[in-house]
mmCIF file with all atom_site columns, C-alpha atoms in Angstrom:
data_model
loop_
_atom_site.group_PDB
_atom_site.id
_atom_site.type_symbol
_atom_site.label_atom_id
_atom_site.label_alt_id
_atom_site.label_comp_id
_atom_site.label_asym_id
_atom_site.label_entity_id
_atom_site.label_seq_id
_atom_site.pdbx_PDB_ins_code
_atom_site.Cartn_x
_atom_site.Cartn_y
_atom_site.Cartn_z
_atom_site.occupancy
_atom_site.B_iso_or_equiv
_atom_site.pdbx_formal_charge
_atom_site.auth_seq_id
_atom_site.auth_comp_id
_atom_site.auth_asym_id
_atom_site.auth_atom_id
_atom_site.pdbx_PDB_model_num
ATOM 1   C CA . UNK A 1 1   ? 47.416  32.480  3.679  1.00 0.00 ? 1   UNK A CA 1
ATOM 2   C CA . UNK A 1 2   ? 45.492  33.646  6.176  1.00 0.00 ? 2   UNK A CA 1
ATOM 3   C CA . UNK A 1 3   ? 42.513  34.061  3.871  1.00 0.00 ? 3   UNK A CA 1
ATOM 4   C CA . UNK A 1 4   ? 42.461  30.809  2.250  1.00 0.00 ? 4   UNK A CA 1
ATOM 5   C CA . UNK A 1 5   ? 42.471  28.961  5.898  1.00 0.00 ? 5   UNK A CA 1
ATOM 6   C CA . UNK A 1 6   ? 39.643  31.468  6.897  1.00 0.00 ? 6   UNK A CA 1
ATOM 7   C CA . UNK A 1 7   ? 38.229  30.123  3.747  1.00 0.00 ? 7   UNK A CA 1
ATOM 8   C CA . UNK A 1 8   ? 38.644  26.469  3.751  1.00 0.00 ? 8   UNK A CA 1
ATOM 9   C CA . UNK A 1 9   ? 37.024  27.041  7.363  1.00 0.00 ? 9   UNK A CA 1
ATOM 10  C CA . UNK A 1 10  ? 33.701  28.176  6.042  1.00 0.00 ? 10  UNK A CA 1
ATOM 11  C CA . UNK A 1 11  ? 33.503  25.937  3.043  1.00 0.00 ? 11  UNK A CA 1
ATOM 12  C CA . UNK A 1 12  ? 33.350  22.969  4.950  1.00 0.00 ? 12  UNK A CA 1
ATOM 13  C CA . UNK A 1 13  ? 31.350  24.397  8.053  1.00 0.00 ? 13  UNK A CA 1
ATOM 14  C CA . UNK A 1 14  ? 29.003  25.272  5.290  1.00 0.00 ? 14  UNK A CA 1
ATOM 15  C CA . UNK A 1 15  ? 29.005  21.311  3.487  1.00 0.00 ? 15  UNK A CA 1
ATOM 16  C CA . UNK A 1 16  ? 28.558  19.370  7.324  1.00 0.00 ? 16  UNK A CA 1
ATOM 17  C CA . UNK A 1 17  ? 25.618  21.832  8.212  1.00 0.00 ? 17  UNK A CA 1
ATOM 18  C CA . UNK A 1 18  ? 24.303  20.914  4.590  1.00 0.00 ? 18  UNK A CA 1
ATOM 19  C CA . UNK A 1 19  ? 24.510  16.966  4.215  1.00 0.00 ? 19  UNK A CA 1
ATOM 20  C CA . UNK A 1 20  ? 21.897  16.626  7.648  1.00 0.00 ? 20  UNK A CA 1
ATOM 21  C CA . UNK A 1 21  ? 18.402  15.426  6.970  1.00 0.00 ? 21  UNK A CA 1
ATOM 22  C CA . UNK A 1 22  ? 15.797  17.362  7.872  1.00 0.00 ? 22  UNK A CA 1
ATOM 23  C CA . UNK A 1 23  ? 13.377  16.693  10.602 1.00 0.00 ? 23  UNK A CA 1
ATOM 24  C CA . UNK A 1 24  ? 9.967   17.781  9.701  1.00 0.00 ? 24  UNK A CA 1
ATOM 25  C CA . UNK A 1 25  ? 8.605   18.603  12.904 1.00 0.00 ? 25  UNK A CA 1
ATOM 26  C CA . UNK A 1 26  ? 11.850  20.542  13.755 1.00 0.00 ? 26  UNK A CA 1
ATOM 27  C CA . UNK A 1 27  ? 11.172  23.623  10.938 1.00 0.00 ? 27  UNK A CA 1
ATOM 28  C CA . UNK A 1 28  ? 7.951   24.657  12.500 1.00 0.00 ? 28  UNK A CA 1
ATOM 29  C CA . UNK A 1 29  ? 6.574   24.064  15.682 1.00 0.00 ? 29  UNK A CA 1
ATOM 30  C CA . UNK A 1 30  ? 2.823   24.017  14.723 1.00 0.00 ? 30  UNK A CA 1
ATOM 31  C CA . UNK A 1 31  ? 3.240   20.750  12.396 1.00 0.00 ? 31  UNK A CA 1
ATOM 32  C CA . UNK A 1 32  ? 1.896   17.950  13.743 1.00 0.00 ? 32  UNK A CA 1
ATOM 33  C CA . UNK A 1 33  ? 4.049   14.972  12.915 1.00 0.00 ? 33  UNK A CA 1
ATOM 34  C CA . UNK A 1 34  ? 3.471   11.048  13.938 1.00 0.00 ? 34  UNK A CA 1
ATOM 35  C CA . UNK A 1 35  ? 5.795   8.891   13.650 1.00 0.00 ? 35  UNK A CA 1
ATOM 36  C CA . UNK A 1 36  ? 5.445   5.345   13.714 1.00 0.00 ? 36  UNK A CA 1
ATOM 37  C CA . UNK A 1 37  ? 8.068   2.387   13.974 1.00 0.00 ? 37  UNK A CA 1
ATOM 38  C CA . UNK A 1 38  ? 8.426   -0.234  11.698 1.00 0.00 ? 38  UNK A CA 1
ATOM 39  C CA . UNK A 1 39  ? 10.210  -3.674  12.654 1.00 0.00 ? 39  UNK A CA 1
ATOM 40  C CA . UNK A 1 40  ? 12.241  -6.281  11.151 1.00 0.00 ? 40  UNK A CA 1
ATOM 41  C CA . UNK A 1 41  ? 10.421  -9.315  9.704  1.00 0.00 ? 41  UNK A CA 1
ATOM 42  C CA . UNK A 1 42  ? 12.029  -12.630 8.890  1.00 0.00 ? 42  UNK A CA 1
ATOM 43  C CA . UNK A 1 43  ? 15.644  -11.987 9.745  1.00 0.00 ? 43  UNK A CA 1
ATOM 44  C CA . UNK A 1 44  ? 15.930  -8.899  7.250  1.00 0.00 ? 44  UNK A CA 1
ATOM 45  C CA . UNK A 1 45  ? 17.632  -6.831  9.525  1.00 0.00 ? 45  UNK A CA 1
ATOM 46  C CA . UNK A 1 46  ? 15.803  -4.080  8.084  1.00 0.00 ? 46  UNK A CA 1
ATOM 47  C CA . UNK A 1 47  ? 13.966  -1.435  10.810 1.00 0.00 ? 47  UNK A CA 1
ATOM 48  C CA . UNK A 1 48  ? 12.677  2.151   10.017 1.00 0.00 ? 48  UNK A CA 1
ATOM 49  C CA . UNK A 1 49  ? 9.748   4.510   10.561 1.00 0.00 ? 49  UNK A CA 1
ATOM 50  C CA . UNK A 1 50  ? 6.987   6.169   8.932  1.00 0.00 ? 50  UNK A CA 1
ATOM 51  C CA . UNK A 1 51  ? 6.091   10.006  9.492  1.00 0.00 ? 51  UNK A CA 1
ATOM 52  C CA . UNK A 1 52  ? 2.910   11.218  8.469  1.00 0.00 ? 52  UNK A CA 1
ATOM 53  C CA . UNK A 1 53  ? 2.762   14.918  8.320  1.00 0.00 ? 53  UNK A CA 1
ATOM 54  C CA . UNK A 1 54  ? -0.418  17.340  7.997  1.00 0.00 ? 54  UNK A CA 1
ATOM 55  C CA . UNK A 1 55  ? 0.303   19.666  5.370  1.00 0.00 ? 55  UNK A CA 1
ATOM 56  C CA . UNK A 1 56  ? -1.485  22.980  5.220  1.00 0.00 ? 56  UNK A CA 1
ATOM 57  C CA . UNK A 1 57  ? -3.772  22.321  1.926  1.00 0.00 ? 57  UNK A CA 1
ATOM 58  C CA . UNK A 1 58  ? -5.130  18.795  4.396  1.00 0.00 ? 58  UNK A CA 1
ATOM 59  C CA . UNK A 1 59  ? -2.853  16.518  2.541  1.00 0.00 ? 59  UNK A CA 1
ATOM 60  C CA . UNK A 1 60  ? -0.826  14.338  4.488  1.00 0.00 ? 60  UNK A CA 1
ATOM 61  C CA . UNK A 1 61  ? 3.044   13.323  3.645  1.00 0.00 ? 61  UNK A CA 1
ATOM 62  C CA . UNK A 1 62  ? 3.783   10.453  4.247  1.00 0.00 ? 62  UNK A CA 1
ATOM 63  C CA . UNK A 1 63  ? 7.843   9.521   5.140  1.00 0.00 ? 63  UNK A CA 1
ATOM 64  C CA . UNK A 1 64  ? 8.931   6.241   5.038  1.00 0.00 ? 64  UNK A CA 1
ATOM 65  C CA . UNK A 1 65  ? 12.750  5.568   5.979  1.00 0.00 ? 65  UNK A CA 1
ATOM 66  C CA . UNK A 1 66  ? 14.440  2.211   6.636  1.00 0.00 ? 66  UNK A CA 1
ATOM 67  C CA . UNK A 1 67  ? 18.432  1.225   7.836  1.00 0.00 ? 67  UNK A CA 1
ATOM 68  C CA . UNK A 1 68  ? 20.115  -1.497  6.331  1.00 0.00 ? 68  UNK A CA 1
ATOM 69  C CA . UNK A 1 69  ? 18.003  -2.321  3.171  1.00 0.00 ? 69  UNK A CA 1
ATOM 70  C CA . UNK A 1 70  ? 19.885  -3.495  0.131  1.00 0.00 ? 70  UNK A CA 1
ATOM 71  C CA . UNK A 1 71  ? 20.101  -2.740  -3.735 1.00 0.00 ? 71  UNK A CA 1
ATOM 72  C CA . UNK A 1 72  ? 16.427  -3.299  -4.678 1.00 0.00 ? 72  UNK A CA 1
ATOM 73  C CA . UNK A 1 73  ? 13.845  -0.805  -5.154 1.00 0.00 ? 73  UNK A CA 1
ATOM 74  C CA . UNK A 1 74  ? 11.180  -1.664  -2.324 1.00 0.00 ? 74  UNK A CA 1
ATOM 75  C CA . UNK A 1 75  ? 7.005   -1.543  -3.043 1.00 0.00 ? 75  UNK A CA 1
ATOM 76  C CA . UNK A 1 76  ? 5.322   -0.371  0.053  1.00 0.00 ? 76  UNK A CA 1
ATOM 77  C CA . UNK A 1 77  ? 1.506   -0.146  0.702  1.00 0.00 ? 77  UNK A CA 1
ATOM 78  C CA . UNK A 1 78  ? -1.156  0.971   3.989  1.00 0.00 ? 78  UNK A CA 1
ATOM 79  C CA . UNK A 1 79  ? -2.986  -2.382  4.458  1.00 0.00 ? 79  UNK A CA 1
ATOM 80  C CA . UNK A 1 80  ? -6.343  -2.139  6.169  1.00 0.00 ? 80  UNK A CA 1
ATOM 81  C CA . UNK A 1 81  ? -6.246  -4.131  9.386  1.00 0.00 ? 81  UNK A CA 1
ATOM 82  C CA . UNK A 1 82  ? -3.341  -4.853  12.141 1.00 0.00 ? 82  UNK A CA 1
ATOM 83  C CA . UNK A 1 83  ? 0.218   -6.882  11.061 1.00 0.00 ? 83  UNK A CA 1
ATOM 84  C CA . UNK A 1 84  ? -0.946  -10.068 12.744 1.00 0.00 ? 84  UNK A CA 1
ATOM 85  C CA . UNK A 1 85  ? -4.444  -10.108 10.937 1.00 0.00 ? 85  UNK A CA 1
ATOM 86  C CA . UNK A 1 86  ? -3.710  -8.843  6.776  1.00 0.00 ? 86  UNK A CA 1
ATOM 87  C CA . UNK A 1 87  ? -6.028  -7.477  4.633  1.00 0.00 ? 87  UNK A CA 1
ATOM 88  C CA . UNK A 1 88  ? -6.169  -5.515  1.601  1.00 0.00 ? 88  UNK A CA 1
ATOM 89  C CA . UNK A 1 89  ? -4.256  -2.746  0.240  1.00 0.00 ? 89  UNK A CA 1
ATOM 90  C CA . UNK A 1 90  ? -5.668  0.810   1.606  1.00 0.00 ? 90  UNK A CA 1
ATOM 91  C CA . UNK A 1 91  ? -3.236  3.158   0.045  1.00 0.00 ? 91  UNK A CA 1
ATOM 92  C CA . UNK A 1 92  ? -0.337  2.334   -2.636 1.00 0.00 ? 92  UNK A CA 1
ATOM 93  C CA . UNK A 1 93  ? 2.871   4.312   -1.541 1.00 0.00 ? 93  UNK A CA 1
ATOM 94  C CA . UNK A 1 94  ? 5.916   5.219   -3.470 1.00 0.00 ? 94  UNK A CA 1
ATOM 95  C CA . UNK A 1 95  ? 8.297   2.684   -3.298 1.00 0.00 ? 95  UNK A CA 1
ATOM 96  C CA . UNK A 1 96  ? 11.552  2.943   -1.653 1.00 0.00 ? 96  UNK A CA 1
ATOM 97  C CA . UNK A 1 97  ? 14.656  2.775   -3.694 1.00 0.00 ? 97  UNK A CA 1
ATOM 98  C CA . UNK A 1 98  ? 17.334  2.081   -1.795 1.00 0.00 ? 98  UNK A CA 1
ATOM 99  C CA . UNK A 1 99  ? 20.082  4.426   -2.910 1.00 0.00 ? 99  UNK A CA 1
ATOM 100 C CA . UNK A 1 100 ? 18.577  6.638   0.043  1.00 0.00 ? 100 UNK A CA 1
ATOM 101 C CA . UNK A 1 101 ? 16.298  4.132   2.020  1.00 0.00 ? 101 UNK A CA 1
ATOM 102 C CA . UNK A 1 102 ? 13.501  6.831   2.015  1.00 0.00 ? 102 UNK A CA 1
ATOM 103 C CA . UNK A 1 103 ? 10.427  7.677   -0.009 1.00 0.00 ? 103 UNK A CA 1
ATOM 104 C CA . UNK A 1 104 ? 7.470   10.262  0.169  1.00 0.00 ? 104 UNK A CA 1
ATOM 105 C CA . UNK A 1 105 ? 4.138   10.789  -0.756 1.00 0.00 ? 105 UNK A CA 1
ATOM 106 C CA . UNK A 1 106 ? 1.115   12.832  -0.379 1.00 0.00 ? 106 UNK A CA 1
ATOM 107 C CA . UNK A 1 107 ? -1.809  11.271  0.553  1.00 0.00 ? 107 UNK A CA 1
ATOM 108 C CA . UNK A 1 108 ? -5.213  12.844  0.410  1.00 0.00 ? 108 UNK A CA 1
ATOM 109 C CA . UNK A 1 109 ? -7.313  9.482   -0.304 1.00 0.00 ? 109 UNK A CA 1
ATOM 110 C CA . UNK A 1 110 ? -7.340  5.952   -0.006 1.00 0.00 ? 110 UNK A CA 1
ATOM 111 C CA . UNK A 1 111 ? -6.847  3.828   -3.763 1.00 0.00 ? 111 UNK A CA 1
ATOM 112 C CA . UNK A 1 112 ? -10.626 3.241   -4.159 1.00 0.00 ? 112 UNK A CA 1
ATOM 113 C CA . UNK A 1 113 ? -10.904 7.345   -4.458 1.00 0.00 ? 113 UNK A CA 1
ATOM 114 C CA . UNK A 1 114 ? -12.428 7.740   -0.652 1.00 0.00 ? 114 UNK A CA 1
ATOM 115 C CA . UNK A 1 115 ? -10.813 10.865  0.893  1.00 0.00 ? 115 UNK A CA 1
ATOM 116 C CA . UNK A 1 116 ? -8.589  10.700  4.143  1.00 0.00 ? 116 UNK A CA 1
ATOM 117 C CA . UNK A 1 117 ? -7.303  13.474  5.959  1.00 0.00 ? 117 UNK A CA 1
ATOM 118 C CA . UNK A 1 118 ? -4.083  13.212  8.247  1.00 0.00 ? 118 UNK A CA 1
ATOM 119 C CA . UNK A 1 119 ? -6.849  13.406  11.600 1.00 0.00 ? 119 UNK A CA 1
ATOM 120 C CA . UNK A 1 120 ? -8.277  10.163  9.544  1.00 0.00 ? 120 UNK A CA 1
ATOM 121 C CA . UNK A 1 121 ? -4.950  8.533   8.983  1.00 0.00 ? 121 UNK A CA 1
ATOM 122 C CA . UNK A 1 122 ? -3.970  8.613   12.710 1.00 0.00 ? 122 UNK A CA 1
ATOM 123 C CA . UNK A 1 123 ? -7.295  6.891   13.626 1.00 0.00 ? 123 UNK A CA 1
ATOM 124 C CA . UNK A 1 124 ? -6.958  4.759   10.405 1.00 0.00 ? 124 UNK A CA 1
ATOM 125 C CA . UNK A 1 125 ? -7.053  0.892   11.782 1.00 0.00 ? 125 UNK A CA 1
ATOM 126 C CA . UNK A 1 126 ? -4.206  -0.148  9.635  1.00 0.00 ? 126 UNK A CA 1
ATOM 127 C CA . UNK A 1 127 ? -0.623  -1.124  9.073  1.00 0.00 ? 127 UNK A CA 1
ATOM 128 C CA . UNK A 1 128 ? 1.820   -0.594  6.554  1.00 0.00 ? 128 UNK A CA 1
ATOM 129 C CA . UNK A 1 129 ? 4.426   -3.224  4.786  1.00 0.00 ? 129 UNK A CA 1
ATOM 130 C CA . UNK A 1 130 ? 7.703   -3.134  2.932  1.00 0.00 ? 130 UNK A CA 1
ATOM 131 C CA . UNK A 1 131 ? 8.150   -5.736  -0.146 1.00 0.00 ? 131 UNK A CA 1
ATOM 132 C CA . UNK A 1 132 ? 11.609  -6.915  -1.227 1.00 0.00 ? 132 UNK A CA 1
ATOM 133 C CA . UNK A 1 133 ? 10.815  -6.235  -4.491 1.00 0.00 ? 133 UNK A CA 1
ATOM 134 C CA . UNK A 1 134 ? 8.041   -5.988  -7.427 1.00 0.00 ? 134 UNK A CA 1
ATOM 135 C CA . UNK A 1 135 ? 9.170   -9.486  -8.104 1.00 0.00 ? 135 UNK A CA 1
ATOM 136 C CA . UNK A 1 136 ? 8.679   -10.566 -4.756 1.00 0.00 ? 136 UNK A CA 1
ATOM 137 C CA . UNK A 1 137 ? 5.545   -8.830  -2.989 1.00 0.00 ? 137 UNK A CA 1
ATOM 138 C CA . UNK A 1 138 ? 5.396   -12.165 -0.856 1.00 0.00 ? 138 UNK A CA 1
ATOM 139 C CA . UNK A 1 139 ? 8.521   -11.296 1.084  1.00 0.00 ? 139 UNK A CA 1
ATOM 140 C CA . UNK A 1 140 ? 7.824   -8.626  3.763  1.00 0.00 ? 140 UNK A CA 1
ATOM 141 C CA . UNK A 1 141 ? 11.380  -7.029  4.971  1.00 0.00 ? 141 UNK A CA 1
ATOM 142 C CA . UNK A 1 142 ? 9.726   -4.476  7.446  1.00 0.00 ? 142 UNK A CA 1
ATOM 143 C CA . UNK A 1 143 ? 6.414   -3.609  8.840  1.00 0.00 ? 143 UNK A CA 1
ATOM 144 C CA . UNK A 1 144 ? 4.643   -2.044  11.661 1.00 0.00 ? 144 UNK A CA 1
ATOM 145 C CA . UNK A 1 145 ? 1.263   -0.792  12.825 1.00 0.00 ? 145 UNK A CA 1
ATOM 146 C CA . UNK A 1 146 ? -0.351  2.668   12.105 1.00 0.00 ? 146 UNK A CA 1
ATOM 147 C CA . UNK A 1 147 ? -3.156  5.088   13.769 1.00 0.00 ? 147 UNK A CA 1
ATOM 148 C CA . UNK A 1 148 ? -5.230  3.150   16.331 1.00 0.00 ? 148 UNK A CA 1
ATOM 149 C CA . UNK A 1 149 ? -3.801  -0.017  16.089 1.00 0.00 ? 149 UNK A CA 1
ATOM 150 C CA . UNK A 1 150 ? -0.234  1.312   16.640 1.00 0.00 ? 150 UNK A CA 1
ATOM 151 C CA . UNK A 1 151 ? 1.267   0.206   20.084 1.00 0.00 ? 151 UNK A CA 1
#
């Protein structure tokens, strides 16, 4: 009996230290991480952030992760230009679908084909949005300044 407790004991001390996300900047100490918040817009009562990661080959991952989003699978996109001013699409991200409220990509250059490295990125005058949906690009549920124009 004894051995089945003992057991039972490491089976699920072994599934609650598995289920955790892991933080990037937590693995190794010499990543440089940024992380950016992004707020509500509209009364979606959706909030997240955005990590952007140097990887070792110069790419740059790029985490997004929102709370409170709902079934649809979200477009997202690197706009040039702050939140209150617009512009035009920098850098196409992969959407987010929902079932997890995350997505990632590697970014090593902007849609037009002109490279950007993660130093770039963080001085990149820019901002990033969240779309409801494909359907709807026109409704924004989150948002929030990147690189020098972050607060």
């Amino acid at each position: 009996m004894k051995k089945y407790y003992f057991l039972f004991l490491v089976s699920i001390s072994l599934l609650i230290t598995s289920c955790g996300k892991d933080d990037p900047s937590s693995n190794d100490p010499s990543t440089s991480v940024k992380v950016y918040p992004l707020s509500s817009v509209s009364n979606s009562k959706i909030s997240g952030k955005v990590s952007f990661t140097k990887n070792e080959d110069g790419s740059t991952t790029i985490l997004l992760e929102i709370n409170g989003a709902s079934k649809d699978i979200h477009p997202a996109f690197i706009y040039f230009n702050d939140v209150a001013t617009g512009g035009e699409v920098a850098i196409t991200l992969a959407p987010i679908d929902c079932d997890c409220e995350s997505s990632s990509t590697i970014v090593t250059t902007l849609d037009d084909g002109t490279p950007i490295t993660y130093e770039q990125l963080l001085k990149f005058e820019g901002h990033i949005k969240i779309h409801q949906n494909e359907e709807h690009l026109e409704i924004i549920i989150t948002q929030g300044n990147i690189g020098a124009l972050a607060n």
